[in-house]
Short mmCIF file of C-alpha atoms and ligand atoms in Angstrom, two decimals:
data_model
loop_
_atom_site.label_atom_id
_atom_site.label_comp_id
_atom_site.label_asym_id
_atom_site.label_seq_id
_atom_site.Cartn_x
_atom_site.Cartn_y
_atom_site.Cartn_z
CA UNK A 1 0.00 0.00 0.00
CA UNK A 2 1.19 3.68 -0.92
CA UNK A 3 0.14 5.86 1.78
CA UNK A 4 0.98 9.50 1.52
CA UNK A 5 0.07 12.41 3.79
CA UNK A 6 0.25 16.18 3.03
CA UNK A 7 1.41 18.93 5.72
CA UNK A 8 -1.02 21.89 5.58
CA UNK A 9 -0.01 25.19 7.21
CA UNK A 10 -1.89 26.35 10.49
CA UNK A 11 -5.48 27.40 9.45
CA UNK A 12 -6.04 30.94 9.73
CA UNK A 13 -7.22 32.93 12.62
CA UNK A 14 -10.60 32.80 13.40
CA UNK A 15 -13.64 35.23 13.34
CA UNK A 16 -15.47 36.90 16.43
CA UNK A 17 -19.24 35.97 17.86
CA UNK A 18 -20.81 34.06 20.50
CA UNK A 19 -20.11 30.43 18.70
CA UNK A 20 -16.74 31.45 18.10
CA UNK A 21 -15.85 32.55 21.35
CA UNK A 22 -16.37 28.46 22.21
CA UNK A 23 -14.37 27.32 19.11
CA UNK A 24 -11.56 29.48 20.58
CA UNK A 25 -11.99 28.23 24.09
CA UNK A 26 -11.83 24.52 23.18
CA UNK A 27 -8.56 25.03 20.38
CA UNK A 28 -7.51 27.01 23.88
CA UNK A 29 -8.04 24.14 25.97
CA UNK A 30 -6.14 22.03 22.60
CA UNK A 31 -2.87 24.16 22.48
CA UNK A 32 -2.42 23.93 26.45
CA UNK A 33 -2.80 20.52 26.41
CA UNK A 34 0.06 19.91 23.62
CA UNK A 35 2.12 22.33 25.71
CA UNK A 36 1.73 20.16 28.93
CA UNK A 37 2.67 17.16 26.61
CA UNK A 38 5.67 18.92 24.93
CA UNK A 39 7.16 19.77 28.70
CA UNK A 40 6.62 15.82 29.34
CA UNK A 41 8.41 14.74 26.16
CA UNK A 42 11.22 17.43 26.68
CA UNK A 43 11.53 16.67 30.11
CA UNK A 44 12.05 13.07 29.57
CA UNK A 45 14.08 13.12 26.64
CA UNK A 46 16.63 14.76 28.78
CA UNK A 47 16.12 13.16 31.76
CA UNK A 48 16.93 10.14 30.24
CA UNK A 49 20.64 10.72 29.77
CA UNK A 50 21.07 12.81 33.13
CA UNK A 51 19.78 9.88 34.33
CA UNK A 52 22.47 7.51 32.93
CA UNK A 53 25.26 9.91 33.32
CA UNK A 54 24.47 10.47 37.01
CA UNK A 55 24.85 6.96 37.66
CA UNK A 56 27.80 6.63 35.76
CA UNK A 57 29.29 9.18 38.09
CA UNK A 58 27.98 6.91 41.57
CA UNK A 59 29.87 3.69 39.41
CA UNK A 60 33.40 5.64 38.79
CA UNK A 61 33.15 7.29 42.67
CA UNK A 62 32.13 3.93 44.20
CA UNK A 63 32.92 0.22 42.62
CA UNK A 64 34.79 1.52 39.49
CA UNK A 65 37.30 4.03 41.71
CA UNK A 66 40.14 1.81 40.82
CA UNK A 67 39.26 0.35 37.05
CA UNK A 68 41.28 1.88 34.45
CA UNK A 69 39.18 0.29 32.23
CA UNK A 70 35.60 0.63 32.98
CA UNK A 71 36.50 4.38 33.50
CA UNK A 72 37.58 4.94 29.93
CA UNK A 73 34.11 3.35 29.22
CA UNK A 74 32.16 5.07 30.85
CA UNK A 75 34.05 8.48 30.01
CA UNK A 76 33.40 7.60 26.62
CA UNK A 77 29.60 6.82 27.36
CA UNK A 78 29.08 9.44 29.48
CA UNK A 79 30.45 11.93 26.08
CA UNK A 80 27.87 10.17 24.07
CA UNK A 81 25.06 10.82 26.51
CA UNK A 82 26.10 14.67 27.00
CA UNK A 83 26.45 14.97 23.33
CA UNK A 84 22.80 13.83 22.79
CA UNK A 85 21.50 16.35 25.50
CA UNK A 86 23.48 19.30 23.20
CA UNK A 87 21.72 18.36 19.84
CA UNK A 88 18.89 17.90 21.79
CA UNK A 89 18.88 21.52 23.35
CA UNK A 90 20.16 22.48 19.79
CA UNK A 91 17.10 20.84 18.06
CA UNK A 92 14.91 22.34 20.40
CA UNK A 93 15.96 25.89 19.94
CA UNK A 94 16.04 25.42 16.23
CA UNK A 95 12.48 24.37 16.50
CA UNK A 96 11.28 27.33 18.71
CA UNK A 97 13.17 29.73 16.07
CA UNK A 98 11.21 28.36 13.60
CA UNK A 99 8.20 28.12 15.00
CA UNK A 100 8.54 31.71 16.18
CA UNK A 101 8.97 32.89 12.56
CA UNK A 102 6.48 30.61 10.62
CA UNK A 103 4.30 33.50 9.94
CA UNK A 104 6.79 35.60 8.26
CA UNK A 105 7.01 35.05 5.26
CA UNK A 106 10.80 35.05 3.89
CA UNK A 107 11.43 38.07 1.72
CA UNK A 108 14.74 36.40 0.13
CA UNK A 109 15.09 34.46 -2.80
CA UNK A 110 17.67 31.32 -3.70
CA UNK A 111 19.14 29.44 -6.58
CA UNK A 112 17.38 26.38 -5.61
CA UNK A 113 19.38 24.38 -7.94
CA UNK A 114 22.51 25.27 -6.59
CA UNK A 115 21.42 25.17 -2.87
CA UNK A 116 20.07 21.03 -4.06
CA UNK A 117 23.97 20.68 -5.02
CA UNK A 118 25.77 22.34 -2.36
CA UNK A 119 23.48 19.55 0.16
CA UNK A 120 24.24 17.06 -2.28
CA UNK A 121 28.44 17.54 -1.76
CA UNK A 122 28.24 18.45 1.74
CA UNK A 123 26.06 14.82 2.04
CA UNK A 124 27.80 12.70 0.24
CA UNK A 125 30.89 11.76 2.36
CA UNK A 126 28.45 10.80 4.56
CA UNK A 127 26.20 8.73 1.97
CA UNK A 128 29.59 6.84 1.26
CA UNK A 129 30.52 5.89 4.06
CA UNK A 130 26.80 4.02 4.91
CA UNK A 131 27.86 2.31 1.36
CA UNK A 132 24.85 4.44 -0.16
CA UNK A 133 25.05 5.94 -3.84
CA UNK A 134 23.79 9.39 -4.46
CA UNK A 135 21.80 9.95 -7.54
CA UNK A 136 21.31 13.56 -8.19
CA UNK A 137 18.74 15.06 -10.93
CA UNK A 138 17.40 17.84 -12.39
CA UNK A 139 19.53 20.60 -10.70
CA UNK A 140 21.96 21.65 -13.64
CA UNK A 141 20.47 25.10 -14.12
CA UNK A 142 20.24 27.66 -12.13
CA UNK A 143 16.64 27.91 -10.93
CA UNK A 144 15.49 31.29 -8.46
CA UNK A 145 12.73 30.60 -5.90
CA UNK A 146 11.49 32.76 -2.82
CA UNK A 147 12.81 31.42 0.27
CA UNK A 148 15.37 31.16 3.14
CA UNK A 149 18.68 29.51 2.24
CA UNK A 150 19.90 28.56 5.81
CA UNK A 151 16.22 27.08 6.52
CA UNK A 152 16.08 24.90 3.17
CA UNK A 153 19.28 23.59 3.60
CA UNK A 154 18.16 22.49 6.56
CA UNK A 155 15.00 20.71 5.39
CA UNK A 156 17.32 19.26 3.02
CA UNK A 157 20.07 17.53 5.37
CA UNK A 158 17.09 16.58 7.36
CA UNK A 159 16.21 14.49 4.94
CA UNK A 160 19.17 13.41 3.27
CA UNK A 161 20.38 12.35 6.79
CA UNK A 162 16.92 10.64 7.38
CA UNK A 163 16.97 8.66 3.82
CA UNK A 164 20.76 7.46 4.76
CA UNK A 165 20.27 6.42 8.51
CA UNK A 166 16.93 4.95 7.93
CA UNK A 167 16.40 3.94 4.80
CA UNK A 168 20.38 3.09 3.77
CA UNK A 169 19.80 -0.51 3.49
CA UNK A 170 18.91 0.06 -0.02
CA UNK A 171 21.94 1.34 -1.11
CA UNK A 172 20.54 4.60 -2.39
CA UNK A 173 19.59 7.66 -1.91
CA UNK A 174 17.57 9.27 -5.21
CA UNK A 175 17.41 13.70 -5.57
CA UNK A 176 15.69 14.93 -7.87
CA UNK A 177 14.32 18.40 -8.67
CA UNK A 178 11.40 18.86 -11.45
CA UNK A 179 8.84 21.27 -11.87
CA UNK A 180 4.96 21.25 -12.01
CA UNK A 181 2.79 22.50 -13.93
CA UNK A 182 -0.49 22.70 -11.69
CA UNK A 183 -0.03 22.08 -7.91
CA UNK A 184 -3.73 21.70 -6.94
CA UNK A 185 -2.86 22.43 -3.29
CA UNK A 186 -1.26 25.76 -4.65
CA UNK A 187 -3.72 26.52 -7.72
CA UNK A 188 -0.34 27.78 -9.35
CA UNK A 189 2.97 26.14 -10.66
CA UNK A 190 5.34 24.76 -8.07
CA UNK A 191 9.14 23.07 -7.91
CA UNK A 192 9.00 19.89 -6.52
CA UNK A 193 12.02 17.79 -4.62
CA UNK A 194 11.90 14.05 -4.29
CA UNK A 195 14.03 12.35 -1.86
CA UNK A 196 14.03 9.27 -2.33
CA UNK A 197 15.12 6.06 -0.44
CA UNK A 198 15.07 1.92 -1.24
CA UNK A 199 15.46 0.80 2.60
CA UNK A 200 12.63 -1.03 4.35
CA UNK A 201 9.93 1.73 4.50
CA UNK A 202 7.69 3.06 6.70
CA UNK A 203 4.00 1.30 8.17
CA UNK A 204 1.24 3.14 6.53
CA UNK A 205 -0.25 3.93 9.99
CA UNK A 206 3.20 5.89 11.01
CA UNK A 207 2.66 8.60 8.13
CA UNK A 208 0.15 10.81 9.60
CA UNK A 209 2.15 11.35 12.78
CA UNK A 210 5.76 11.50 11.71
CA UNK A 211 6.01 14.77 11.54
CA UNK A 212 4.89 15.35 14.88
CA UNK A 213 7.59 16.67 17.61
CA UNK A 214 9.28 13.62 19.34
CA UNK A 215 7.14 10.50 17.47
CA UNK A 216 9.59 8.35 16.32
CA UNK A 217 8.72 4.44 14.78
CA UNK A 218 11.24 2.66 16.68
CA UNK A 219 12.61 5.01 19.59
CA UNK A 220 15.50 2.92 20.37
CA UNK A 221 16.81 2.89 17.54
CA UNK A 222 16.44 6.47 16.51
CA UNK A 223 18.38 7.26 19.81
CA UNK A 224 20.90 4.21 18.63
CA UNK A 225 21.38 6.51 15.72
CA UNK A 226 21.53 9.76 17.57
CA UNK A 227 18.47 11.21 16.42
CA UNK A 228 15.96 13.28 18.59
CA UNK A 229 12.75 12.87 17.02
CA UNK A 230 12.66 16.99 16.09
CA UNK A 231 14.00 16.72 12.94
CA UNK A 232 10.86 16.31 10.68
CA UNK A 233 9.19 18.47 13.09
CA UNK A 234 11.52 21.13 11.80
CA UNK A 235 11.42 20.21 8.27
CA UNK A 236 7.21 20.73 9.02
CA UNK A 237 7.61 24.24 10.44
CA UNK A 238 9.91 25.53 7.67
CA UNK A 239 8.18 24.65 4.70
CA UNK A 240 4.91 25.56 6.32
CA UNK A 241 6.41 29.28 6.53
CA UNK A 242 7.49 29.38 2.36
CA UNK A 243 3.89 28.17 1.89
CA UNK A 244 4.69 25.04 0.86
CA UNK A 245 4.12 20.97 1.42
CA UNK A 246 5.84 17.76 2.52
CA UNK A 247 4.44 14.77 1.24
CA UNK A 248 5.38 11.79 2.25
CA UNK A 249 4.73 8.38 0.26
CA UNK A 250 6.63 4.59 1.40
CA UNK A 251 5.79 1.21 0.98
CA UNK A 252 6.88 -1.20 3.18
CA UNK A 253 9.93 -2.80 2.14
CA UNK A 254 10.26 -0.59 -0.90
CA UNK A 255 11.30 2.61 0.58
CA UNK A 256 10.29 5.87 0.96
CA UNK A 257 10.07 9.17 -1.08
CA UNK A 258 9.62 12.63 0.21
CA UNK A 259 8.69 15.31 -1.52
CA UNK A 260 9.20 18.60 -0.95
CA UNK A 261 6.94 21.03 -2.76
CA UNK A 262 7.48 25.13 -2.73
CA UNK A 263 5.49 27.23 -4.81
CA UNK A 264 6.92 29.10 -7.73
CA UNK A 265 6.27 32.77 -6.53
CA UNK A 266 5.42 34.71 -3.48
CA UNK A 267 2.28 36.58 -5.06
CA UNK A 268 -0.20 33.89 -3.92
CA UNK A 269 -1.50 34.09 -0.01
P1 LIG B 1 14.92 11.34 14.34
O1 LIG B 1 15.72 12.30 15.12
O2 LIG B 1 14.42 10.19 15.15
O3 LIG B 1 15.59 10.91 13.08
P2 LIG B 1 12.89 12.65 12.63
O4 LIG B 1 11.84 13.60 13.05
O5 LIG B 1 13.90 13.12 11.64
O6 LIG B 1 13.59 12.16 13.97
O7 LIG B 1 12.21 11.34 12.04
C1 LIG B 1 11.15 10.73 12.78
C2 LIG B 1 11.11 9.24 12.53
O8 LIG B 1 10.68 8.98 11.19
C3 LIG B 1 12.45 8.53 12.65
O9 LIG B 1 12.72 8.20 14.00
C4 LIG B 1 12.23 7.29 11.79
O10 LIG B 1 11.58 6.30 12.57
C5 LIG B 1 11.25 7.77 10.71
N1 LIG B 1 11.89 8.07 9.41
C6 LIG B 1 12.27 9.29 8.96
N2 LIG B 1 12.80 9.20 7.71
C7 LIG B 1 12.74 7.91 7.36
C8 LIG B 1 13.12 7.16 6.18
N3 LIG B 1 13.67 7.76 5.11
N4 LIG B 1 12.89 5.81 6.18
C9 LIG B 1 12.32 5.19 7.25
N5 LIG B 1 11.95 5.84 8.38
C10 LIG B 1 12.15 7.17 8.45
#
């Protein structure tokens, strides 16, 4: 089964009256409920490594004093643990930064083409050394869209890095840029990115919620890999703000493809 979900920017503020004034108390009640649930996730992402470090600590003070050994282990575990608790933090702000400027639009404009390759050689050092071969396409000319450099590239790494730590077991990692004619979701023209993967997919009933903050399909393994579970969170908020939409299509032990999809101009609202 293909199953494919599309990212839709916040719906628009809402008019005033009596039955509105309920609407707004019950998407009220809504937002301060996902707050309370982001402090729990937060809270417990980084208490988990506290957690492990601090005890760590009690080991080398008490039983360990004396082991050469067991020290350098845990030294070395204890680096890994504080390391995750830095991209973490760094995740997080990236995320609030984001979020905080989602309704501006960005006034710049980019050589989307040359942005594609510039990912594509910082990426594939890293794509080589998971054995995975990078198939770039469509990104010869030079190609102007609206949009904010530093945040693309970012979308882009996200999911370069995603299609090589999770779906690497296919050997390949596919780019390709191509335009379109009619975007429906648009009513206009649009450039369209395709990143594309041939590891073991993703369970139909996963789309809808992976781009949600923390909601990973296997946690343990996403924290095996270092990953924090904000990263297509990110990727959400940023191409929400240049208007645009991820979609997200996998089969099950086919791979997965997603597609990033920015309209052609700023005129539309
Ligand atoms: P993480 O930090 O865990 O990588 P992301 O928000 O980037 O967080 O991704 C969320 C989850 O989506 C990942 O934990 C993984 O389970 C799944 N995922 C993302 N990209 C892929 C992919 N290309 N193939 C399979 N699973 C993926």
């Amino acid at each position: 089964v293909t199953a494919a979900i599309t990212v839709a920017p916040l719906p628009a503020a809402m008019g005033k009256g009596a039955t509105i004034a309920v609407l707004d108390q019950s998407v009220a009640e809504e937002a301060e409920q996902m707050r309370r649930d982001f402090v729990a996730n937060v809270s417990h992402e980084l208490k988990t490594p506290l957690t492990a470090m601090i005890g760590f600590i009690e080991t080398l003070r008490g039983p360990a004093r004396h082991d050469e050994k067991a020290r350098d282990r845990f030294l070395d575990i204890m680096e890994r643990e504080a390391g995750r608790m830095n991209r973490l933090v760094s995740e997080l702000l990236s995320l609030s930064r984001v979020q905080s400027e989602e309704r501006r639009r960005p006034t710049a404009s980019l050589d989307l083409a040359l942005l594609l390759r510039g990912v594509v050689a910082t990426m594939t050092p890293v794509a080589e050394a998971a054995g995975v071969v990078i198939e770039a396409e469509g990104m010869s000319e030079s190609l102007r869209v609206p949009g904010d450099a530093d945040q693309l590239v970012q979308v882009f790494q996200n999911l370069f890095e995603n299609a090589i730590k999770y779906g690497g077991s296919g050997g390949y990692l596919g780019i390709r840029l191509r335009r379109v004619e009619y975007e429906p979701l648009m009513r206009g023209p649009a450039w369209a990115v395709d990143v594309q993967d041939r590891g073991e997919g993703i369970d139909g009933m996963h789309l809808p919620r992976l781009t949600e903050r923390f909601y990973r399909v296997d946690t343990h393994r996403s924290r095996a890999q270092g990953g924090t579970g904000l990263g297509l969170a990110i990727v959400k908020h940023i191409i929400n703000r240049h208007r645009g939409r991820l979609r997200i299509d996998s089969q099950r032990g086919k791979g997965s493809t997603f597609t990033v999809i920015l309209p052609e101009t700023t005129a539309r609202e």
